[in-house]
Amino acid sequence: MNHSSLDYSLIPGHPKLFLELIGSNSAERFYGAYHRGCSALQDLAGHRKNLEFPRSEISDALQSFNRRIGNSAVALDNAAKLAEKPTLALVTGQQAGLFGGPALTFYKAITAVLLARKLGEAGFNVVPVFWVASEDHDFEEIRRTSFADRDGNLHHFRLDGLESNPLTAAQREFGKHPRLFHLLEETLKDAEHGQQVLHWVRASYDGTSSLAEAFARLLSRVLGHTGLVLVDASDAAVRRLSANHYIRAVEQADSICEMLLARAQELSAAGFEPQVHWERDYTLLFYVNSSGRRAIRRSNGAFAAADVRWTPKELIREISEHCERFSPSALLRPIIQDSILPSVIYVGGPGEIAYFAQVQALTPVFGWAPVVQPRLSVTLLDPRACRYLKRNALEVTDLFCSLEALQEKMAARKMDPSLLAAWSERSRMAGELFDSLFETANRLDPSMASAWQMSRRKIEYQLDKTRRKMLRAAAEKDQMVKSQAGYLHNLVYPGRVLQERKINLLSFYARYGPALLDRLFALSPCEKFSHVLALR
């Protein structure tokens, strides 16, 4: 697998804060100690390795969970190593998406493994850890996934028939869904390694566990051999070790609110959009009961979640006695991770890295701001896609548009150049004619200037609209253009998002088998932060 790099700035949809941080460094002041490259990671590891953590308790919890999900012997050994200094953790995590979710889930885990190995080569004992966000209740995001077949068709999988309460992934049982497995079997039937993928998915989602645990079982089957240790965020020990932070979030609620509002203003003044919206009644906590997970809000000196209300003292007492009823928000979670795990850094995606600028504002309250580094970001291109790109004189960046716009580009490249040149020339002449008319009209009545300018814009719009209609008509008549554009768009920019955000990596594993993972593990996420185009 050959590969090349694509600058993140050429890809639409990334937060400006993320682009500035990895590019010009102009956003580093919002991140405190931000570390670039493996030498900086070594400095940070040297600082963290001798700090105090609840090693024994978290190690026992991780061993128990990884044993239950059937993780590998090497992963269990890694979980045990965390009990002793100076072993460190390199942490990442993701929501428990259906059948593993989009490819970015796997890229996060692979990045954590690669960085742990890099630090291992420098003499540190580092364990890759994956935090399963089992307390997340965004069911719409985790209930679906998409597989691509060898013909470029996308097959969409969606869990239906589950209750609408905001239950967490740990509360939702997967149950029996034969229709999904039948669809998956049909999708993978022509893939060389499709049966392996089908076996992994069936064995993991066997109807005996929650969505979160089924997700963890699958991830351990695919990547457990690398020593990846999985954490269940809803584990009793994790919540118990988090309780002090929950209490501090209540005791310091006023200060936390002011800090986050001030950080939002700072970010806005610097031209950045705060990734996490914050209001004065917000807190860093959620309340979890049998009906689901709901945000705790502040109200007139008290706290409330749905129909439950507490005074500050009552809330602190309930946290102390029933910490299992509470969970952290996205801004508190990374701080808790770094307090109970001897972590070096957190590996995150662009959106996560953007909101870490707000996490850093909480340092005065919690005493530490986690350090974050970008995950691998990859688009897989097969030989067929490479042929189509070359044949149509397209760059990958040409695909970052709607399918209709891509068809227009491809039709324009196949059209007689003289026709397009003639159209452009006539359009230019029309513009010049309109400008001369405007000059005459302006001498007669200057007050008509704005109306003329509006008319000019409307004419330009109609000319461009007509040109695009002409190109779409040509594309509609050319089945090859339609077919090739559809294949490229489905593979690279499905639903107008990057491949890694839509397509499940296991659909590529079904085609390429273990060689795919071997090649991904040959990439280097450490020094240069850019999007990787991997060519097979």
Coordinates of C-alpha atoms in Angstrom, one line a residue:
M1 CA 0.0 0.0 0.0
N2 CA 1.6 3.3 -1.2
H3 CA 0.5 6.5 0.5
S4 CA 0.7 10.2 0.2
S5 CA -0.4 13.1 2.3
L6 CA -3.1 15.7 2.0
D7 CA -3.1 18.9 4.0
Y8 CA -6.1 19.1 6.3
S9 CA -6.8 22.7 5.1
L10 CA -7.8 21.2 1.7
I11 CA -10.5 19.1 3.2
P12 CA -13.8 20.8 4.0
G13 CA -15.5 20.5 7.4
H14 CA -12.6 20.6 9.9
P15 CA -12.9 23.1 12.8
K16 CA -10.8 26.2 12.3
L17 CA -9.4 25.8 15.8
F18 CA -8.0 22.3 14.9
L19 CA -6.5 23.6 11.6
E20 CA -4.8 26.5 13.3
L21 CA -3.4 24.3 16.1
I22 CA -1.7 21.8 13.8
G23 CA -0.8 24.4 11.2
S24 CA 0.4 27.9 12.3
N25 CA 0.4 27.2 16.1
S26 CA -1.6 30.3 16.6
A27 CA -4.1 28.4 18.8
E28 CA -1.5 26.8 21.2
R29 CA -2.3 29.3 23.9
F30 CA -5.6 27.6 24.4
Y31 CA -4.0 24.2 25.0
G32 CA -1.3 24.8 27.6
A33 CA 1.3 22.1 27.2
Y34 CA 0.7 20.9 23.7
H35 CA 3.3 18.4 22.4
R36 CA 4.4 17.8 18.9
G37 CA 6.4 14.7 17.8
C38 CA 7.8 11.8 19.6
S39 CA 10.6 13.7 21.4
A40 CA 8.0 15.9 23.1
L41 CA 6.0 12.8 24.0
Q42 CA 9.0 11.3 25.6
D43 CA 9.4 14.5 27.8
L44 CA 5.7 14.2 28.8
A45 CA 6.0 10.5 29.5
G46 CA 9.0 11.1 31.7
H47 CA 6.9 13.6 33.8
R48 CA 3.9 11.4 34.1
K49 CA 5.4 8.0 34.8
N50 CA 6.1 8.6 38.5
L51 CA 2.9 10.4 39.5
E52 CA 0.4 8.8 41.8
F53 CA -2.6 7.0 40.3
P54 CA -5.1 4.5 41.6
R55 CA -3.2 1.8 39.7
S56 CA -4.3 -1.3 41.6
E57 CA -8.0 -0.6 41.5
I58 CA -8.1 0.5 37.8
S59 CA -5.9 -2.4 36.8
D60 CA -8.2 -4.9 38.5
A61 CA -11.2 -3.4 36.8
L62 CA -9.6 -3.5 33.4
Q63 CA -8.5 -7.1 33.8
S64 CA -12.0 -8.1 34.8
F65 CA -13.6 -6.4 31.9
N66 CA -11.1 -7.5 29.3
R67 CA -11.4 -11.1 30.6
R68 CA -15.2 -10.9 30.3
I69 CA -15.1 -9.7 26.7
G70 CA -12.6 -12.4 25.7
N71 CA -9.7 -10.0 24.9
S72 CA -6.3 -11.5 24.1
A73 CA -3.7 -12.7 26.6
V74 CA -1.3 -9.9 25.7
A75 CA -4.1 -7.4 26.4
L76 CA -4.8 -9.0 29.8
D77 CA -1.1 -8.8 30.5
N78 CA -1.0 -5.1 29.6
A79 CA -4.0 -4.5 31.9
A80 CA -2.1 -6.1 34.7
K81 CA 1.0 -4.1 34.0
L82 CA -0.9 -0.9 34.7
A83 CA -0.9 -1.8 38.4
E84 CA 2.8 -1.1 38.7
K85 CA 5.0 2.0 38.2
P86 CA 6.3 3.2 35.8
T87 CA 3.8 1.7 33.3
L88 CA 1.9 4.4 31.3
A89 CA -1.3 4.4 29.3
L90 CA -1.8 5.9 25.8
V91 CA -5.5 6.6 25.7
T92 CA -8.1 7.0 23.0
G93 CA -11.8 6.3 22.8
Q94 CA -15.1 6.5 20.9
Q95 CA -18.8 5.9 21.1
A96 CA -19.9 2.3 20.8
G97 CA -21.0 2.5 17.2
L98 CA -22.9 -0.4 15.5
F99 CA -20.5 -3.1 14.3
G100 CA -17.6 -0.9 15.3
G101 CA -18.9 2.2 13.7
P102 CA -17.0 4.2 11.1
A103 CA -13.4 3.6 10.2
L104 CA -12.2 6.5 12.4
T105 CA -12.9 4.3 15.4
F106 CA -10.3 1.8 14.3
Y107 CA -7.9 4.6 13.2
K108 CA -8.0 5.9 16.8
A109 CA -7.1 2.5 18.2
I110 CA -4.3 2.0 15.7
T111 CA -2.9 5.4 16.5
A112 CA -2.8 4.6 20.2
V113 CA -1.0 1.3 19.5
L114 CA 1.5 2.9 17.2
L115 CA 2.3 5.8 19.7
A116 CA 2.6 3.3 22.5
R117 CA 5.1 1.3 20.4
K118 CA 7.1 4.5 19.6
L119 CA 7.4 5.3 23.3
G120 CA 8.3 1.7 24.0
E121 CA 11.2 2.0 21.5
A122 CA 12.4 5.0 23.6
G123 CA 12.5 2.8 26.8
F124 CA 9.1 3.5 28.3
N125 CA 6.5 0.9 29.3
V126 CA 3.3 2.1 27.6
V127 CA 0.0 0.3 27.2
P128 CA -2.6 1.3 24.5
V129 CA -6.0 1.9 26.1
F130 CA -9.4 2.4 24.4
W131 CA -12.1 4.1 26.4
V132 CA -15.5 2.7 25.3
A133 CA -17.9 5.6 25.8
S134 CA -20.6 3.3 27.2
E135 CA -22.3 6.1 29.0
D136 CA -23.1 8.0 25.8
H137 CA -26.8 8.3 25.1
D138 CA -26.7 9.6 21.5
F139 CA -28.5 6.6 20.0
E140 CA -28.9 8.3 16.6
E141 CA -25.2 8.4 16.2
I142 CA -24.4 4.8 17.3
R143 CA -27.4 3.0 15.8
R144 CA -26.1 3.0 12.2
T145 CA -23.1 2.1 10.1
S146 CA -22.3 1.7 6.4
F147 CA -20.4 -1.0 4.4
A148 CA -19.1 -0.5 0.9
D149 CA -19.0 -3.5 -1.4
R150 CA -16.5 -4.1 -4.2
D151 CA -18.8 -2.5 -6.8
G152 CA -18.8 0.8 -4.9
N153 CA -22.3 0.4 -3.5
L154 CA -23.0 1.5 0.0
H155 CA -25.1 -0.7 2.3
H156 CA -26.6 1.0 5.3
F157 CA -27.3 -0.8 8.5
R158 CA -29.6 0.7 11.2
L159 CA -30.9 -0.6 14.5
D160 CA -34.7 -0.2 14.7
G161 CA -37.4 -0.9 17.3
L162 CA -35.5 0.2 20.4
E163 CA -37.2 2.5 22.9
S164 CA -36.8 6.3 22.6
N165 CA -35.6 7.1 26.1
P166 CA -32.1 8.5 26.4
L167 CA -30.6 5.2 27.5
T168 CA -26.8 4.8 27.5
A169 CA -25.0 2.3 25.3
A170 CA -24.4 0.2 28.4
Q171 CA -28.2 0.2 29.1
R172 CA -29.3 -0.8 25.6
E173 CA -29.4 -4.5 25.0
F174 CA -28.6 -5.5 21.4
G175 CA -31.1 -8.3 21.3
K176 CA -31.8 -10.4 18.2
H177 CA -31.6 -8.8 14.7
P178 CA -31.5 -11.5 12.1
R179 CA -32.3 -9.1 9.3
L180 CA -29.1 -7.1 10.0
F181 CA -27.0 -10.2 9.8
H182 CA -28.7 -11.4 6.6
L183 CA -28.0 -8.0 5.0
L184 CA -24.4 -8.1 6.2
E185 CA -24.0 -11.6 4.8
E186 CA -25.3 -10.5 1.4
T187 CA -23.1 -7.5 1.4
L188 CA -19.9 -9.5 2.1
K189 CA -20.7 -12.7 0.1
D190 CA -18.3 -11.8 -2.7
A191 CA -15.4 -10.5 -0.5
E192 CA -12.4 -12.8 0.0
H193 CA -12.3 -12.3 3.8
G194 CA -16.0 -11.6 4.2
Q195 CA -16.6 -14.7 6.3
Q196 CA -14.0 -13.7 8.8
V197 CA -15.7 -10.3 9.3
L198 CA -19.1 -12.0 9.5
H199 CA -17.8 -14.4 12.2
W200 CA -16.4 -11.5 14.2
V201 CA -19.6 -9.5 14.1
R202 CA -21.9 -12.5 14.8
A203 CA -19.7 -13.6 17.8
S204 CA -19.6 -10.1 19.2
Y205 CA -23.3 -9.1 18.7
D206 CA -24.8 -12.4 19.8
G207 CA -27.7 -10.9 21.7
T208 CA -26.4 -11.6 25.2
S209 CA -24.9 -8.2 26.0
S210 CA -25.4 -4.5 25.7
L211 CA -24.5 -2.4 22.6
A212 CA -21.4 -1.2 24.5
E213 CA -20.1 -4.6 25.4
A214 CA -20.8 -6.0 22.0
F215 CA -18.8 -3.2 20.5
A216 CA -15.9 -3.9 22.9
R217 CA -16.0 -7.6 22.1
L218 CA -15.7 -6.8 18.4
L219 CA -12.9 -4.3 18.9
S220 CA -11.0 -6.9 21.0
R221 CA -11.4 -9.5 18.2
V222 CA -10.1 -7.3 15.5
L223 CA -7.3 -5.5 17.4
G224 CA -6.8 -7.4 20.7
H225 CA -3.7 -9.1 19.3
T226 CA -2.0 -5.7 19.5
G227 CA -2.3 -5.6 23.2
L228 CA -5.1 -3.0 23.1
V229 CA -6.8 -2.7 26.5
L230 CA -10.5 -1.7 26.6
V231 CA -12.2 0.4 29.4
D232 CA -15.9 0.3 30.1
A233 CA -16.8 3.9 31.1
S234 CA -19.8 2.6 33.0
D235 CA -17.8 0.2 35.1
A236 CA -18.5 0.5 38.8
A237 CA -14.8 1.0 39.6
V238 CA -14.4 3.7 37.0
R239 CA -17.4 5.6 38.5
R240 CA -16.2 5.1 42.0
L241 CA -12.8 6.5 41.1
S242 CA -14.5 9.5 39.3
A243 CA -16.6 10.5 42.4
N244 CA -14.2 13.1 43.7
H245 CA -14.3 14.9 40.4
Y246 CA -18.1 14.8 40.3
I247 CA -18.1 16.3 43.8
R248 CA -15.7 19.0 42.8
A249 CA -17.8 19.8 39.7
V250 CA -20.7 20.5 42.1
E251 CA -18.7 22.4 44.7
Q252 CA -17.0 24.6 42.0
A253 CA -20.0 24.9 39.7
D254 CA -20.0 28.7 39.8
S255 CA -16.2 29.0 39.1
I256 CA -16.4 26.3 36.3
C257 CA -19.3 28.2 34.7
E258 CA -17.4 31.5 34.7
M259 CA -14.2 29.8 33.4
L260 CA -16.0 28.2 30.5
L261 CA -17.9 31.3 29.6
A262 CA -14.7 33.3 29.6
R263 CA -13.0 30.7 27.5
A264 CA -15.8 30.8 25.0
Q265 CA -15.4 34.6 24.8
E266 CA -11.7 34.3 24.3
L267 CA -12.1 31.8 21.5
S268 CA -14.8 33.9 19.8
A269 CA -12.6 37.0 20.1
A270 CA -9.7 35.1 18.4
G271 CA -12.0 34.1 15.5
F272 CA -12.8 30.5 16.6
E273 CA -16.1 28.8 17.2
P274 CA -16.3 27.1 20.6
Q275 CA -16.9 23.4 19.9
V276 CA -19.0 22.8 23.0
H277 CA -21.9 25.2 23.6
W278 CA -22.1 26.4 27.2
E279 CA -24.9 28.2 29.1
R280 CA -25.0 29.6 32.7
D281 CA -27.3 26.8 33.9
Y282 CA -25.0 24.0 32.6
T283 CA -22.9 21.6 34.7
L284 CA -20.3 19.0 33.9
L285 CA -22.5 16.2 35.1
F286 CA -25.3 13.8 33.9
Y287 CA -27.7 11.8 36.0
V288 CA -28.3 8.2 35.0
N289 CA -31.3 6.1 36.1
S290 CA -33.4 3.4 34.6
S291 CA -35.0 5.8 32.2
G292 CA -31.7 7.0 30.8
R293 CA -29.1 9.7 31.0
R294 CA -30.0 13.4 31.5
A295 CA -28.0 16.5 31.9
I296 CA -27.9 18.1 35.4
R297 CA -28.7 21.8 35.3
R298 CA -28.4 24.6 37.8
S299 CA -31.5 26.5 38.9
N300 CA -31.7 29.1 41.7
G301 CA -28.9 27.7 43.7
A302 CA -30.0 24.1 43.3
F303 CA -29.5 21.4 40.8
A304 CA -32.0 19.4 38.7
A305 CA -32.2 16.6 36.1
A306 CA -35.6 16.1 34.6
D307 CA -38.0 15.7 37.6
V308 CA -35.2 15.2 40.2
R309 CA -33.9 18.1 42.3
W310 CA -31.1 18.5 44.8
T311 CA -29.6 21.2 47.0
P312 CA -25.8 21.3 46.6
K313 CA -25.4 19.3 49.8
E314 CA -28.0 16.7 48.8
L315 CA -26.3 16.3 45.4
I316 CA -22.8 15.8 47.0
R317 CA -24.3 13.3 49.4
E318 CA -26.0 11.3 46.6
I319 CA -22.7 11.3 44.6
S320 CA -20.9 10.0 47.7
E321 CA -23.4 7.2 48.3
H322 CA -24.5 6.4 44.7
C323 CA -21.7 7.4 42.3
E324 CA -23.1 4.9 39.8
R325 CA -25.9 7.3 39.1
F326 CA -23.7 9.9 37.6
S327 CA -21.5 10.4 34.6
P328 CA -19.3 13.2 33.2
S329 CA -19.9 15.5 30.3
A330 CA -17.5 15.6 27.3
L331 CA -15.5 18.4 29.0
L332 CA -15.0 16.5 32.2
R333 CA -14.4 13.0 30.8
P334 CA -10.8 13.6 29.6
I335 CA -9.9 15.1 33.0
I336 CA -11.2 11.9 34.7
Q337 CA -9.4 9.7 32.2
D338 CA -6.1 11.4 33.1
S339 CA -6.8 11.2 36.8
I340 CA -7.5 7.4 37.0
L341 CA -5.2 6.2 34.3
P342 CA -1.4 6.9 34.1
S343 CA -1.9 8.4 30.7
V344 CA 0.6 10.2 28.5
I345 CA -1.8 11.8 26.0
Y346 CA -5.2 11.3 24.5
V347 CA -5.5 10.5 20.8
G348 CA -8.5 12.4 19.4
G349 CA -10.2 13.5 16.2
P350 CA -10.4 17.1 14.9
G351 CA -13.7 17.8 16.7
E352 CA -12.4 16.5 20.0
I353 CA -9.1 18.4 19.7
A354 CA -11.2 21.6 19.2
Y355 CA -13.1 21.1 22.4
F356 CA -9.9 20.4 24.4
A357 CA -9.3 24.1 24.2
Q358 CA -12.3 24.4 26.6
V359 CA -11.1 21.5 28.7
Q360 CA -7.8 23.3 29.3
A361 CA -9.7 26.2 30.9
L362 CA -10.7 23.9 33.8
T363 CA -7.0 23.5 34.9
P364 CA -7.4 25.8 37.9
V365 CA -10.2 23.6 39.3
F366 CA -8.9 20.1 38.5
G367 CA -5.2 20.7 38.5
W368 CA -4.3 19.2 35.1
A369 CA -5.3 19.6 31.5
P370 CA -4.9 16.5 29.4
V371 CA -2.6 16.7 26.3
V372 CA -4.2 15.7 23.0
Q373 CA -2.7 14.6 19.7
P374 CA -4.5 13.9 16.4
R375 CA -5.4 10.4 15.4
L376 CA -4.5 8.9 12.0
S377 CA -6.8 10.2 9.3
V378 CA -7.0 8.0 6.2
T379 CA -8.8 7.6 3.0
L380 CA -8.4 4.2 1.3
L381 CA -8.2 4.3 -2.5
D382 CA -8.5 1.1 -4.5
P383 CA -7.0 0.5 -8.0
R384 CA -10.3 1.2 -9.6
A385 CA -10.6 4.6 -8.0
C386 CA -7.1 5.5 -8.9
R387 CA -7.8 4.6 -12.6
Y388 CA -10.9 6.8 -12.6
L389 CA -9.1 9.7 -11.1
K390 CA -6.3 9.5 -13.7
R391 CA -8.7 8.9 -16.6
N392 CA -10.7 12.0 -15.7
A393 CA -7.7 14.2 -14.7
L394 CA -9.1 14.5 -11.2
E395 CA -7.4 15.1 -7.9
V396 CA -8.8 13.7 -4.7
T397 CA -9.7 17.2 -3.7
D398 CA -12.0 17.5 -6.7
L399 CA -14.2 14.9 -5.1
F400 CA -15.0 17.1 -2.0
C401 CA -18.3 18.3 -3.4
S402 CA -21.8 17.1 -4.2
L403 CA -22.2 14.2 -6.6
E404 CA -23.9 16.5 -9.0
A405 CA -21.0 18.9 -9.0
L406 CA -18.5 16.0 -9.5
Q407 CA -20.5 14.8 -12.5
E408 CA -20.4 18.4 -13.9
K409 CA -16.6 18.5 -13.5
M410 CA -16.2 15.1 -15.2
A411 CA -18.6 16.1 -18.0
A412 CA -16.6 19.3 -18.6
R413 CA -13.4 17.4 -18.9
K414 CA -14.9 15.2 -21.6
M415 CA -16.7 18.0 -23.5
D416 CA -15.2 19.6 -26.6
P417 CA -13.0 22.4 -25.1
S418 CA -14.0 24.8 -27.8
L419 CA -17.6 24.7 -26.7
L420 CA -16.8 25.6 -23.1
A421 CA -14.4 28.3 -24.3
A422 CA -17.1 29.8 -26.5
W423 CA -19.5 29.8 -23.6
S424 CA -17.0 31.5 -21.4
E425 CA -16.2 34.1 -24.1
R426 CA -19.9 34.9 -24.7
S427 CA -20.5 35.2 -21.0
R428 CA -17.6 37.6 -20.7
M429 CA -18.9 39.7 -23.6
A430 CA -22.3 39.8 -22.0
G431 CA -20.7 41.1 -18.8
E432 CA -18.9 43.8 -20.7
L433 CA -22.1 44.8 -22.5
F434 CA -24.0 45.0 -19.2
D435 CA -21.2 47.1 -17.8
S436 CA -21.5 49.6 -20.7
L437 CA -25.2 49.8 -20.2
F438 CA -24.7 50.4 -16.5
E439 CA -22.3 53.3 -17.2
T440 CA -24.9 54.9 -19.4
A441 CA -27.7 54.4 -17.0
N442 CA -25.6 55.7 -14.1
R443 CA -25.0 58.9 -15.9
L444 CA -28.7 59.4 -16.4
D445 CA -29.7 58.3 -12.8
P446 CA -27.0 57.4 -10.2
S447 CA -29.7 56.3 -7.8
M448 CA -30.2 53.2 -9.9
A449 CA -26.7 51.8 -9.2
S450 CA -27.7 49.3 -6.5
A451 CA -30.6 48.0 -8.7
W452 CA -28.3 47.6 -11.6
Q453 CA -25.8 45.7 -9.5
M454 CA -28.4 43.4 -8.3
S455 CA -29.6 42.8 -11.8
R456 CA -26.0 42.1 -12.9
R457 CA -25.6 39.4 -10.1
K458 CA -28.9 37.8 -11.2
I459 CA -27.8 37.6 -14.8
E460 CA -24.4 36.1 -13.8
Y461 CA -26.3 33.6 -11.6
Q462 CA -28.5 32.6 -14.5
L463 CA -25.6 32.2 -16.9
D464 CA -23.8 29.9 -14.4
K465 CA -27.0 28.0 -13.7
T466 CA -27.5 27.4 -17.4
R467 CA -23.8 26.3 -17.9
R468 CA -24.3 23.8 -15.0
K469 CA -27.5 22.5 -16.5
M470 CA -25.7 22.0 -19.8
L471 CA -23.0 20.0 -18.1
R472 CA -25.5 17.9 -16.0
A473 CA -27.4 17.1 -19.2
A474 CA -24.2 15.9 -20.8
A475 CA -23.4 13.8 -17.7
E476 CA -26.9 12.3 -17.8
K477 CA -26.3 11.1 -21.3
D478 CA -22.9 9.7 -20.5
Q479 CA -23.4 6.5 -18.5
M480 CA -19.6 6.2 -18.0
V481 CA -19.5 9.6 -16.3
K482 CA -22.4 8.7 -14.1
S483 CA -20.9 5.3 -13.1
Q484 CA -17.4 6.6 -12.4
A485 CA -18.6 9.6 -10.5
G486 CA -20.9 7.5 -8.4
Y487 CA -18.1 5.1 -7.6
L488 CA -15.6 7.8 -6.7
H489 CA -18.1 9.8 -4.6
N490 CA -19.4 6.8 -2.7
L491 CA -15.8 5.7 -1.8
V492 CA -14.1 9.0 -1.0
Y493 CA -16.8 11.4 0.0
P494 CA -20.0 9.5 0.9
G495 CA -22.8 11.7 2.1
R496 CA -20.4 14.6 1.7
V497 CA -18.2 13.5 4.6
L498 CA -14.8 11.8 4.6
Q499 CA -14.8 8.1 4.0
E500 CA -13.5 7.5 7.6
R501 CA -16.6 9.2 9.0
K502 CA -19.1 7.1 7.1
I503 CA -17.8 3.7 6.0
N504 CA -17.0 0.8 8.4
L505 CA -13.3 -0.3 8.1
L506 CA -14.4 -3.9 8.2
S507 CA -15.9 -3.6 4.7
F508 CA -12.3 -3.0 3.6
Y509 CA -10.9 -5.8 5.7
A510 CA -13.4 -8.1 4.0
R511 CA -11.7 -7.3 0.7
Y512 CA -8.1 -7.1 1.7
G513 CA -7.8 -9.2 4.9
P514 CA -4.9 -9.0 7.4
A515 CA -2.7 -7.2 4.9
L516 CA -4.9 -4.1 5.4
L517 CA -4.1 -3.9 9.1
D518 CA -0.4 -4.6 8.4
R519 CA -0.3 -1.6 6.1
L520 CA -2.2 0.7 8.4
F521 CA 0.2 -0.3 11.2
A522 CA 3.1 0.7 8.9
L523 CA 2.0 4.3 8.9
S524 CA 3.5 6.9 11.2
P525 CA 1.2 9.2 13.2
C526 CA 3.9 10.9 15.2
E527 CA 5.6 13.7 13.4
K528 CA 3.5 15.1 10.6
F529 CA -0.2 15.8 11.1
S530 CA -2.0 15.4 7.8
H531 CA -4.6 13.3 6.1
V532 CA -3.2 10.1 4.5
L533 CA -4.3 8.8 1.1
A534 CA -3.6 5.1 1.1
L535 CA -3.4 3.5 -2.4
R536 CA -3.8 -0.2 -3.0

